[in-house]
Short mmCIF file of C-alpha atoms and ligand atoms in Angstrom, two decimals:
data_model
loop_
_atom_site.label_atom_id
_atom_site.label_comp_id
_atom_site.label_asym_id
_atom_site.label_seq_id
_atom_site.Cartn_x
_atom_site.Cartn_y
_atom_site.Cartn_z
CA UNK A 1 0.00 0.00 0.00
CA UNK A 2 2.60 2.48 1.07
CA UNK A 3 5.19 2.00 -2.05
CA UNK A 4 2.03 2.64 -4.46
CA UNK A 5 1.40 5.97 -2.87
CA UNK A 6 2.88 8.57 -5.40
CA UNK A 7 5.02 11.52 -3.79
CA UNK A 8 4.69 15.25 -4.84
CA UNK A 9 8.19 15.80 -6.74
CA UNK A 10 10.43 18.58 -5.34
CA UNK A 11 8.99 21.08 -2.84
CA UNK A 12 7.81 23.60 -4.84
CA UNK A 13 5.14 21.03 -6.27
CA UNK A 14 4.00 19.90 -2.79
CA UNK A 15 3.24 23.76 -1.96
CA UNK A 16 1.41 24.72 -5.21
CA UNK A 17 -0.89 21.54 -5.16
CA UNK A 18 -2.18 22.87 -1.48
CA UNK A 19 -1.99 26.10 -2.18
CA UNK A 20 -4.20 25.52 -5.48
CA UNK A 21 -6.63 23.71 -3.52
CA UNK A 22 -6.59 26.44 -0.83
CA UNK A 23 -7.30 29.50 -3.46
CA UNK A 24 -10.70 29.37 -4.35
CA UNK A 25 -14.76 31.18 -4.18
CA UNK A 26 -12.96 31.28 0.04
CA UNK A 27 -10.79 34.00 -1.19
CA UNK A 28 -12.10 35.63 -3.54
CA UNK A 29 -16.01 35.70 -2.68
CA UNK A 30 -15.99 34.60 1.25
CA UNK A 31 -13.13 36.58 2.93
CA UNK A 32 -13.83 39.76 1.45
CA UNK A 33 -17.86 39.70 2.77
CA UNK A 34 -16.81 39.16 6.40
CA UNK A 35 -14.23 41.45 6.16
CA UNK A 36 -16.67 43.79 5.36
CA UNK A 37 -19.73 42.97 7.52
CA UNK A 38 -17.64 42.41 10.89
CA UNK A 39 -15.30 45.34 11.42
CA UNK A 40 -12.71 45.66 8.28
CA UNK A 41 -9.28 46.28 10.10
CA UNK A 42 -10.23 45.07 13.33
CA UNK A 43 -11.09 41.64 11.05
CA UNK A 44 -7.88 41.18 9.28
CA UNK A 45 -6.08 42.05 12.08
CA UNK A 46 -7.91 39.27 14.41
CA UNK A 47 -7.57 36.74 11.23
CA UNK A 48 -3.48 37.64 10.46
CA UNK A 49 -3.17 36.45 14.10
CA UNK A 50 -5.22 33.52 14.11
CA UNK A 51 -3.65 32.61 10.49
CA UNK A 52 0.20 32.58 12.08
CA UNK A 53 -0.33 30.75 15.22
CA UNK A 54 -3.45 29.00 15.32
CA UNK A 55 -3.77 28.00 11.60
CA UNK A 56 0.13 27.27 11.36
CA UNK A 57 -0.13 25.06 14.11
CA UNK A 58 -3.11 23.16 13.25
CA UNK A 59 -1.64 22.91 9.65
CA UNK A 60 1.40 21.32 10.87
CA UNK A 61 -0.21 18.91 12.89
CA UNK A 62 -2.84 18.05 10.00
CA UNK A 63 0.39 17.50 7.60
CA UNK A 64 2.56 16.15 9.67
CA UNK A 65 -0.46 13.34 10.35
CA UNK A 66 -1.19 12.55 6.84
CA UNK A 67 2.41 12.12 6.44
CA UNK A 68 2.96 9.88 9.11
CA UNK A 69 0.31 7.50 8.70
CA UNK A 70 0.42 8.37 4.84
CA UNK A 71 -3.16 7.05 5.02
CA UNK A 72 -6.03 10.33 4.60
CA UNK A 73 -7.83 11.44 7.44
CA UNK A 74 -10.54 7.87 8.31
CA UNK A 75 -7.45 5.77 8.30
CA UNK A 76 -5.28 8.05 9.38
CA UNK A 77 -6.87 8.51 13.02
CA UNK A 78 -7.82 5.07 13.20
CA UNK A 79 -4.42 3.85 12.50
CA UNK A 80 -3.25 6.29 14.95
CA UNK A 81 -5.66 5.17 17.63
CA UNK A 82 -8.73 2.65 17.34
CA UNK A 83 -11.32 4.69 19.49
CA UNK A 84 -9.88 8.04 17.56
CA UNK A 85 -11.15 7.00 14.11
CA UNK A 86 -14.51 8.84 14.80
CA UNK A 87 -13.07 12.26 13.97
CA UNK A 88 -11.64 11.25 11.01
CA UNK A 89 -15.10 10.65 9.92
CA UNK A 90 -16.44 13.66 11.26
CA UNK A 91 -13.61 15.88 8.98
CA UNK A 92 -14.66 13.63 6.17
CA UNK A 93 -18.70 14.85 6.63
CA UNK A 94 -17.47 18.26 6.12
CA UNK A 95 -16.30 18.66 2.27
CA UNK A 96 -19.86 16.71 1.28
CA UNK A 97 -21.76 20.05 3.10
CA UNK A 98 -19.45 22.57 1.30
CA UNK A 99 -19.33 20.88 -1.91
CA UNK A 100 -23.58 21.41 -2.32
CA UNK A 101 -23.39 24.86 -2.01
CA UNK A 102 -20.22 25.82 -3.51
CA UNK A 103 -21.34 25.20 -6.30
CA UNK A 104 -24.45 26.55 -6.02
CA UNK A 105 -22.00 30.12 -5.55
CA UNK A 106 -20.31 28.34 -8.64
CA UNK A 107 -23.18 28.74 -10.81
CA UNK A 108 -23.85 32.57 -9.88
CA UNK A 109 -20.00 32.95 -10.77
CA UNK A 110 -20.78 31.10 -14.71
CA UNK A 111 -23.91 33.36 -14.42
CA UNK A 112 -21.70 36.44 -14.33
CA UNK A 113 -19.43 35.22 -17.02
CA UNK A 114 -22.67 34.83 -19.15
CA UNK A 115 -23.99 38.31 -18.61
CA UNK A 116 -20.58 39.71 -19.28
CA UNK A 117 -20.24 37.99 -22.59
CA UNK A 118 -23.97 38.63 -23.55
CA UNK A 119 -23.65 42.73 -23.03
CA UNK A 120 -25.95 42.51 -19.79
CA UNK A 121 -23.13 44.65 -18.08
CA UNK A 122 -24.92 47.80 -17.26
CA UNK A 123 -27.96 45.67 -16.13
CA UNK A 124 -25.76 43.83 -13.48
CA UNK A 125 -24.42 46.78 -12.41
CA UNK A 126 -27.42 48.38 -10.58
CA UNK A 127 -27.52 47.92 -7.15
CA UNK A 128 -30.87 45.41 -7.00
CA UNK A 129 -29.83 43.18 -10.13
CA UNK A 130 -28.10 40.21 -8.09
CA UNK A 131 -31.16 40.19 -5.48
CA UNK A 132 -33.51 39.76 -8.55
CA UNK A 133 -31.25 37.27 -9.84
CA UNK A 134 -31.16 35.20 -6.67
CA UNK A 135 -34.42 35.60 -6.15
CA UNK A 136 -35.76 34.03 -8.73
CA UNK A 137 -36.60 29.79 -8.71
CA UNK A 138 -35.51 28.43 -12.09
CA UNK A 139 -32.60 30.36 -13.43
CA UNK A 140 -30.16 30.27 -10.78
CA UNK A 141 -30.61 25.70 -10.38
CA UNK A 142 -30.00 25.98 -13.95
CA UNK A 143 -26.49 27.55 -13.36
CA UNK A 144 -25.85 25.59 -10.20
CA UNK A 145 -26.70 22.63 -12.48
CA UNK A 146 -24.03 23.34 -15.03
CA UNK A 147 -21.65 24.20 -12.61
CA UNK A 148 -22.22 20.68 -10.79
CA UNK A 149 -21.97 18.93 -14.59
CA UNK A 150 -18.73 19.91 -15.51
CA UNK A 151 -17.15 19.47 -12.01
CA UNK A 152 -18.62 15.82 -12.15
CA UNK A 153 -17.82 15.46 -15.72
CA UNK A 154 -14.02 16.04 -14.62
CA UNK A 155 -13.82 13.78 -11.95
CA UNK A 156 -15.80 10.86 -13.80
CA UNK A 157 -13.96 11.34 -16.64
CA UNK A 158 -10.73 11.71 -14.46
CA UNK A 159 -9.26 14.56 -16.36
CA UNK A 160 -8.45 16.64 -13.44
CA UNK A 161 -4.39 16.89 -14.33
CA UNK A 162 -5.28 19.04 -17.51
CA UNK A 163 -7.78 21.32 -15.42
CA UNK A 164 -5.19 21.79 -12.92
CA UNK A 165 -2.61 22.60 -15.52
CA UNK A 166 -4.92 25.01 -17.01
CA UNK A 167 -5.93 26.98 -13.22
CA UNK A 168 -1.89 27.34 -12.61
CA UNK A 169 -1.99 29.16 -15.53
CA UNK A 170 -4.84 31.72 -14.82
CA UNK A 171 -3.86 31.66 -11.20
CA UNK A 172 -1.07 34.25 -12.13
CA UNK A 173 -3.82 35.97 -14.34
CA UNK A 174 -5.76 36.12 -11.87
CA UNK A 175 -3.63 37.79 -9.19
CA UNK A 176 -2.56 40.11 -11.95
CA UNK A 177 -6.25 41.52 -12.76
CA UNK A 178 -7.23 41.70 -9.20
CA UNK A 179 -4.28 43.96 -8.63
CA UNK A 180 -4.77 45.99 -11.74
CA UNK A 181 -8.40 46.64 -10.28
CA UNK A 182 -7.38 47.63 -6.84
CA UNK A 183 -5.31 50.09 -8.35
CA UNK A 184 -8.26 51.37 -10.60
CA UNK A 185 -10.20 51.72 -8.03
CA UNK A 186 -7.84 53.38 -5.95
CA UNK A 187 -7.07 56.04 -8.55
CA UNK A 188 -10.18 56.59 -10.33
CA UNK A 189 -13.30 56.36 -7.95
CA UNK A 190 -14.00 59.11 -5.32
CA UNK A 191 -14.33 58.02 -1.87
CA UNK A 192 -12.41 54.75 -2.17
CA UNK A 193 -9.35 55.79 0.05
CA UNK A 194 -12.21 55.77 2.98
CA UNK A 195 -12.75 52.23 2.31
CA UNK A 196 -8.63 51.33 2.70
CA UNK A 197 -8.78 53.28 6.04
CA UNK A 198 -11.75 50.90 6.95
CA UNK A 199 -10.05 47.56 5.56
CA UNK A 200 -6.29 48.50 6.68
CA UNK A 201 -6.69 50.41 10.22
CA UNK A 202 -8.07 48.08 12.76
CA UNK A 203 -10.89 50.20 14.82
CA UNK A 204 -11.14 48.76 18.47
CA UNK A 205 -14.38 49.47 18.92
CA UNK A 206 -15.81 47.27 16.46
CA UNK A 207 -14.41 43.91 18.25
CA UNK A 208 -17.17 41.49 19.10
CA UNK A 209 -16.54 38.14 19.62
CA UNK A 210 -18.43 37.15 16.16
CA UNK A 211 -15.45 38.75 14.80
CA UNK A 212 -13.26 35.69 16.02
CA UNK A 213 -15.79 33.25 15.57
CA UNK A 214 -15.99 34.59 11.50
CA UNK A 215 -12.68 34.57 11.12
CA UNK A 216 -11.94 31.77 12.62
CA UNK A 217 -14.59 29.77 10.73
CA UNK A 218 -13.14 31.60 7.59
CA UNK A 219 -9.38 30.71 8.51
CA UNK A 220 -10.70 26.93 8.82
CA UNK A 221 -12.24 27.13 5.28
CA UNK A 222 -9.70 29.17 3.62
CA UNK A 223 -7.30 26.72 4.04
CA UNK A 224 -9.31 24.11 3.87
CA UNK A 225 -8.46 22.84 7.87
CA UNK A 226 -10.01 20.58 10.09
CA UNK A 227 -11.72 18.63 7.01
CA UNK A 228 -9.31 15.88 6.34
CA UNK A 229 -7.90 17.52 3.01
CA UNK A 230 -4.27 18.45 4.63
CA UNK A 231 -4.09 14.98 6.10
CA UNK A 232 -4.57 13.78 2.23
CA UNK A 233 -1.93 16.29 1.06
CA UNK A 234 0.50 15.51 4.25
CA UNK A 235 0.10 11.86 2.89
CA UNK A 236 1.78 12.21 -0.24
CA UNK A 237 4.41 14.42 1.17
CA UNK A 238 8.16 13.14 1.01
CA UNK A 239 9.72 13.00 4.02
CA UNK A 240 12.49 15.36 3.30
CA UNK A 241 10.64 18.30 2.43
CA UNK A 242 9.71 20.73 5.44
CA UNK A 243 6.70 20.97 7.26
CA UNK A 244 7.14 24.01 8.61
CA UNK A 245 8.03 25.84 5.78
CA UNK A 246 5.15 24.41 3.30
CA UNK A 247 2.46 25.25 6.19
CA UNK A 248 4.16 29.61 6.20
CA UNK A 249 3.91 29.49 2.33
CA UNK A 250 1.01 27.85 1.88
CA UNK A 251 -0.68 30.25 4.59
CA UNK A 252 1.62 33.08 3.18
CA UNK A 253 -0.21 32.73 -0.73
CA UNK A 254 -3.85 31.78 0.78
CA UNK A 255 -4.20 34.47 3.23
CA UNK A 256 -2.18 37.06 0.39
CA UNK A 257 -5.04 36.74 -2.23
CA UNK A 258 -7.47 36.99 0.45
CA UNK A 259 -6.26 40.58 1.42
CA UNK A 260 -5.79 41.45 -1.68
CA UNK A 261 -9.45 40.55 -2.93
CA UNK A 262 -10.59 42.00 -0.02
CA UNK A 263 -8.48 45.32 -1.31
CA UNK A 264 -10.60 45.04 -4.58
CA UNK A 265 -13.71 44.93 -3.25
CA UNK A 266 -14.30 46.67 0.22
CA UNK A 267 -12.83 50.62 -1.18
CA UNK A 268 -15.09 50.15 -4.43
CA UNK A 269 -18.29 49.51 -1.50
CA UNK A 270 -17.51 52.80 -0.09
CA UNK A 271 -17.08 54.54 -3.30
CA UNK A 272 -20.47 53.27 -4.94
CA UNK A 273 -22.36 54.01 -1.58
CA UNK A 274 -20.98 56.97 -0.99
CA UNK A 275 -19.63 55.99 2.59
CA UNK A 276 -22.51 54.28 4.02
CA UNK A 277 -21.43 51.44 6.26
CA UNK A 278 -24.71 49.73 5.98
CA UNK A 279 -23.66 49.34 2.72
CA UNK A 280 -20.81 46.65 4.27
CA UNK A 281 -23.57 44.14 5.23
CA UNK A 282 -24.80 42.23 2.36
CA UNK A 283 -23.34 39.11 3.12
CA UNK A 284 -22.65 37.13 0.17
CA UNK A 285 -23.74 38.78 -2.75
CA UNK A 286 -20.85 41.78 -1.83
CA UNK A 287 -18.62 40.52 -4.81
CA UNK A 288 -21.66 40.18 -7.34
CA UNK A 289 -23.18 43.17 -6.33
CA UNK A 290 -19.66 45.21 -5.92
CA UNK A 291 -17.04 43.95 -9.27
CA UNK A 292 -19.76 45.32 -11.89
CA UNK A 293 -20.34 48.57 -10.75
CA UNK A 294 -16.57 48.97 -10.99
CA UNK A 295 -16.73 47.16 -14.51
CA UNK A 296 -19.08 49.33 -15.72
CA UNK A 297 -16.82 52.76 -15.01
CA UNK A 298 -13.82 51.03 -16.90
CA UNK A 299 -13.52 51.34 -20.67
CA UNK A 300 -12.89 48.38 -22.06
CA UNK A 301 -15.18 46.87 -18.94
CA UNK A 302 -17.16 44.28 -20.49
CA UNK A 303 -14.53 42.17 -22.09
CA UNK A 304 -12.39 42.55 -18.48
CA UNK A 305 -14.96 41.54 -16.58
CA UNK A 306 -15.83 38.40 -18.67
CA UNK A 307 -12.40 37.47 -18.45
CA UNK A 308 -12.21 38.15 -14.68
CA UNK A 309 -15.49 35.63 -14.01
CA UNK A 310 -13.64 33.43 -16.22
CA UNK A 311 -10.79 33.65 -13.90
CA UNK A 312 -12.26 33.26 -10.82
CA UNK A 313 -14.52 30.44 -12.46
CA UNK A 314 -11.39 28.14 -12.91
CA UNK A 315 -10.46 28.88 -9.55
CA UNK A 316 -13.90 27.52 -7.86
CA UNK A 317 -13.94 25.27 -10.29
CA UNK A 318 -10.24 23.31 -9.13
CA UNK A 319 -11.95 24.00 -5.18
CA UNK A 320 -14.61 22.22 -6.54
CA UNK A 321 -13.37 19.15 -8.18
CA UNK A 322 -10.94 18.63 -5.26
CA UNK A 323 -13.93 18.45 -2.82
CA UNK A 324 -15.83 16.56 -4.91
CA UNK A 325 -12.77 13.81 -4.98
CA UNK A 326 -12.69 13.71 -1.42
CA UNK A 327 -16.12 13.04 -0.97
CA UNK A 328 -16.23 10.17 -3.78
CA UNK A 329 -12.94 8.65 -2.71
CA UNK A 330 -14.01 8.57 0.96
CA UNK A 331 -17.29 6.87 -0.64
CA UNK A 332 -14.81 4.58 -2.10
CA UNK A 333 -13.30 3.59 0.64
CA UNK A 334 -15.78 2.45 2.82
CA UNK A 335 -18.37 1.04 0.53
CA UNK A 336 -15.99 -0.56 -2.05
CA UNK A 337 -18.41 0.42 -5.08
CA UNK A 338 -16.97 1.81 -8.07
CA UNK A 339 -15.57 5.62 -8.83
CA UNK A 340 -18.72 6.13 -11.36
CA UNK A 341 -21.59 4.88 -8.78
CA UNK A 342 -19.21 7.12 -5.96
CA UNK A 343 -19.71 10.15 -8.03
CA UNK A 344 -23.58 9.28 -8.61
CA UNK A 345 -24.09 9.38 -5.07
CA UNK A 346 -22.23 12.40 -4.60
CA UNK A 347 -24.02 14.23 -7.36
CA UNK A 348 -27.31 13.05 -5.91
CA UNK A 349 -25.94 14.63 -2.38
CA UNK A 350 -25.00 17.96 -4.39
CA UNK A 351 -28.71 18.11 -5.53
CA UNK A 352 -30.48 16.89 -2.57
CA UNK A 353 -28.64 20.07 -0.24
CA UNK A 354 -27.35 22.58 -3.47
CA UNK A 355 -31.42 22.71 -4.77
CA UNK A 356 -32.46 24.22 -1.50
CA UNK A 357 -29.40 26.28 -0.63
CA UNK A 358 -30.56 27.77 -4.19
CA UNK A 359 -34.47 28.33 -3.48
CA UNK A 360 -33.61 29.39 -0.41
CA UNK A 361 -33.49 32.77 -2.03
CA UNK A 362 -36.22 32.87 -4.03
CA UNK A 363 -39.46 30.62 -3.24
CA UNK A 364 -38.45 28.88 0.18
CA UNK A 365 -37.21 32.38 1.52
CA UNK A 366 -39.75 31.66 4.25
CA UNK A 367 -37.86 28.41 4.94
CA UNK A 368 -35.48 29.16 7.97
CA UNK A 369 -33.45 27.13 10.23
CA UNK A 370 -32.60 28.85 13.43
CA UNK A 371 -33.06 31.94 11.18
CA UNK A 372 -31.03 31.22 8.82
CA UNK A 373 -31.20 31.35 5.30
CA UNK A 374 -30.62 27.69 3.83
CA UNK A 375 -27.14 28.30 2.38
CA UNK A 376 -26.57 30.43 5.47
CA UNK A 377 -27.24 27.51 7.83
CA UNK A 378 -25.18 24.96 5.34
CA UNK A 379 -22.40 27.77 5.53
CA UNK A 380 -22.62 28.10 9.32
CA UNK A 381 -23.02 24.38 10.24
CA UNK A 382 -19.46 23.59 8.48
CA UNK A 383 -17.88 26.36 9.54
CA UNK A 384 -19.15 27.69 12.43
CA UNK A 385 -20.00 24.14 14.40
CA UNK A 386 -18.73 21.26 12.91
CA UNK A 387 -15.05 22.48 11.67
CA UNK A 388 -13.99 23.44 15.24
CA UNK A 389 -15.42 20.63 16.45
CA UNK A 390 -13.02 18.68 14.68
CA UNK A 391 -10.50 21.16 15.00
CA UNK A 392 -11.18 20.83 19.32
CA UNK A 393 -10.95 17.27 18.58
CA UNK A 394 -7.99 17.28 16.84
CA UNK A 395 -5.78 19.46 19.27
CA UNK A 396 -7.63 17.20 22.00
CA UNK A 397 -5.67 14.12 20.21
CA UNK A 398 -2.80 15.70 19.19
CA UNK A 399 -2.03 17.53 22.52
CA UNK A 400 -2.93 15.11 24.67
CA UNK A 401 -3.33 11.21 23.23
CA UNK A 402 -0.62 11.08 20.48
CA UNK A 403 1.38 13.79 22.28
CA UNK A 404 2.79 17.32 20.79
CA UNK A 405 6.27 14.92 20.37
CA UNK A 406 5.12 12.56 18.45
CA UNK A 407 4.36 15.14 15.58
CA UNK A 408 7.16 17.49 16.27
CA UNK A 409 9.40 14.17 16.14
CA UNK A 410 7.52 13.85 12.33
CA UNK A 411 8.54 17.56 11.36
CA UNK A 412 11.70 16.88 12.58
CA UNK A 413 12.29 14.41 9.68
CA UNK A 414 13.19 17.26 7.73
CA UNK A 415 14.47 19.83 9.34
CA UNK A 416 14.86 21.68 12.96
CA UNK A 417 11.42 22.55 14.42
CA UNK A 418 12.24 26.05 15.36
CA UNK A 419 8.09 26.90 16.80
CA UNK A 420 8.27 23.88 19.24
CA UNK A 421 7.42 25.58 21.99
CA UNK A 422 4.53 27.74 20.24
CA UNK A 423 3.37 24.55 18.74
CA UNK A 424 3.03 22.73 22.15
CA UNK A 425 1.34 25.03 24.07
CA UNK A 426 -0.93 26.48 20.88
CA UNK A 427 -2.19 22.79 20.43
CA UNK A 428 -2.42 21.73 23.98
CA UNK A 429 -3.94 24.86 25.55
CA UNK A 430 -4.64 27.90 23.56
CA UNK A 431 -6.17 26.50 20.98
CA UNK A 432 -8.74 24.20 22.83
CA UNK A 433 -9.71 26.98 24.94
CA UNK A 434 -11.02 29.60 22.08
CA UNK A 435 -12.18 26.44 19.80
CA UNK A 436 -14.56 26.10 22.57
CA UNK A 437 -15.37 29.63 23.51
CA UNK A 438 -16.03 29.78 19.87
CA UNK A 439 -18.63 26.85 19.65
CA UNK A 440 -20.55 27.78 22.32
CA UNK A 441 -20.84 31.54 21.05
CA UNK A 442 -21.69 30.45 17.95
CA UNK A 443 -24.28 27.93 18.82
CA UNK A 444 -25.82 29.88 21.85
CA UNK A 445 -25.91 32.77 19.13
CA UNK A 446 -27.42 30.64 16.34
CA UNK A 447 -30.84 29.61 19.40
CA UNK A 448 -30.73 33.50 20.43
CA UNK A 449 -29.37 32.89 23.68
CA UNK A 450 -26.87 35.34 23.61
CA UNK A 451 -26.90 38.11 20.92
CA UNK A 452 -23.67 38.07 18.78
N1 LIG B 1 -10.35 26.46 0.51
C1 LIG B 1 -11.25 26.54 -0.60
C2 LIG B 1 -11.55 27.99 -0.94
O1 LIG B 1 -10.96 28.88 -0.39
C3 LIG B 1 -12.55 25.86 -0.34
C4 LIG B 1 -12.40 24.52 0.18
C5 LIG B 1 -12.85 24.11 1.35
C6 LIG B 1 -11.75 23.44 -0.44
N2 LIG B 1 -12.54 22.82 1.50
C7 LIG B 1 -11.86 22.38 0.42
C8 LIG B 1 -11.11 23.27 -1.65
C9 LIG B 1 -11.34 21.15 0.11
C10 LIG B 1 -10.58 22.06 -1.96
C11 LIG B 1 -10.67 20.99 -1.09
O2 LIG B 1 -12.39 28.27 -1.73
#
């Protein structure tokens, strides 16, 4: 079993894989939405933080697992320890709720690329076109329903090398456009230097603790911890290439595009709005509502635009197929069936939760749990609940069953582990302790117990 695994060649291609997997509708669409809506400055502040201890340190342990064991997360935990193998399986629950309503998100993104293409620019652009959109029942399924096809056509077919070949390319393109824009915006529409002071200065007195819990849930999803997937990547890791260093870049690119998306998007809110804050709220149709408007002022803003969906298409689209893998090959695993039957079932899961994550906007509005919006509550039970939980778990193990040593003596393989001592402590005791302030805020908030 072990010989057959295949290795990542040299360590450059170990960090790009992850990092590709990392960059996706997180970065682009998620980060910049709660940067907005809970405190701008005060956010990325609380989120740089949480990136370089707490995320480092869970990434090295997740890694360092994988590559131990070089078995993915199930096997990895039970091989580990018997009675541990539960929260493998609770990681592996996670990428089947994301996967539903990513790509619902994934079909308003080929929506967008549509409308650019078709000369519906100027439409898109005014303020109430992307709640009419949403809102309406057929239309938007449609989209999520292409989306879903090509992802599953990829993985059936097993062509996933050439997309991936074909992302690294636009990746660059990508990071290129987004930085042309923040520097159009910056130059060209009044007001937008407001919206840098918001993102960039961190304001005290908007702290709450839902700004922890958000970026905590978005640090999890970002870079795609507490799910199993780093266990998966740590598994084909060669033993000679560092831990350490792969978790800083890896973090160092994710959390980089996040900022810089958030750069694009948050000055070009205050601009359009004129300054209003309440204008920061809208959750997560910010990026839809926000990237034509700018479009629109630009000459040339039609074709750019088209080409920037198209962009940011491939890069949900790579997110995409990589959770949809997981979930089939986890399938795989403990059912034995074949990869086509696998991805049937997982399509059928994508329809059964994406179809109401979609109406949930436009006939079953009415439909709430615990208040929330469908895709809300999808959103919020993987990130908010269920990925610290496993995260808790995790440092529970780590710090206390297997022992801190046991994966310091694995990153030590390859190299001198110089954040021991931040390591030890982070998994044993710091972490634990705000993983479960942070569940119970978030799930006293979500039955109104306490207001967050
Ligand atoms: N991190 C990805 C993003 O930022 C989303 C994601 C979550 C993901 N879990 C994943 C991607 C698992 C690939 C595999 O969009």
């Amino acid at each position: 079993m072990e010989s057959k695994r295949n290795s990542f060649t040299g360590k450059l291609g170990f960090v790009l894989a992850a990092a590709g997997s990392a960059v996706g509708l997180g970065n682009i669409w998620r980060f910049p939405y709660l940067a907005a809506k809970y405190g701008g400055g005060m956010f990325l502040l609380v989120y740089i933080i949480l990136s370089l201890t707490f995320g480092f340190s869970l990434m090295v342990a997740e890694i360092a697992i994988g590559r131990k064991t070089r078995l993915s997360a199930i096997g990895a935990y039970e091989k580990l320890d018997r009675r541990f193998g539960f929260i493998g399986i609770m990681a592996s629950i996670v990428p089947a709720i994301i996967l539903p309503y990513y790509s619902v998100i994934g079909g308003w993104v080929t929506k967008y690329i549509a409308g650019f293409v078709t000369g519906e620019m100027e439409a898109m652009a005014s303020a109430d076109y992307f709640g009419g959109y949403i809102g309406e029942a057929v239309e938007p399924i449609v989209w999520f329903g292409i989306f879903l096809a090509i992802t599953a056509v990829v993985v059936m077919l097993g062509v996933e090398k050439g997309i991936e070949k074909v992302s690294k390319i636009m990746m660059p393109v990508l990071i290129g456009l987004i930085l042309f824009i923040v520097i159009y915006t910056l130059c060209t529409l009044e007001g937008a230097w407001d919206g840098v002071v918001y993102y960039l200065k961190p304001d005290f007195s908007k702290f709450s603790i839902m700004t922890v819990v958000a970026a905590m849930g978005q640090l999890f999803y970002s870079m795609s911890l507490a799910m199993g997937i780093m266990i998966t990547f740590g598994s084909y890791m060669k033993k000679d290439i560092s831990i350490s260093k792969s978790a800083h870049q890896i973090e160092l690119f994710d959390t980089g595009i996040a900022i810089l998306a958030g750069l694009m998007i948050i000055p070009a809110v205050f601009a359009f709005s004129g300054g209003d804050e309440s204008a920061l709220g809208q959750g997560p149709g910010l990026m839809f509502v926000t990237l034509p408007q700018i479009f629109e002022t630009m000459p040339g803003g039609a074709v750019l635009g088209a080409i920037f969906f198209i962009m940011v298409f491939f890069a949900a689209l790579t997110s995409a197929i990589s959770l949809m893998e997981t979930v089939v090959s986890i399938i795989k695993d403990k059912t034995g069936l074949g990869r086509i039957p696998c991805c049937l079932i997982v399509i059928g899961i994508c329809i059964a939760l994406g179809l109401p994550s979609s109406l949930g906007y436009s006939i079953w509005s009415e439909v709430k749990i615990l208040g929330m919006q469908l895709l809300d509550f999808f959103d919020f039970a993987s990130n908010s609940v269920l990925m610290p939980l496993v995260a808790l778990l995790t440092c529970f193990f780590v710090g206390f069953v297997l022992k801190p040593k046991a994966i310091m003596d694995e990153v030590e393989l390859s190299e001198r582990f110089k954040q021991k001592g931040l390591f030890s402590v982070m998994i044993r005791y710091i972490a634990p302790i705000c993983l479960v302030a942070i569940l119970a805020s978030s799930i006293l908030g979500a039955f109104g117990v306490i207001s967050i």
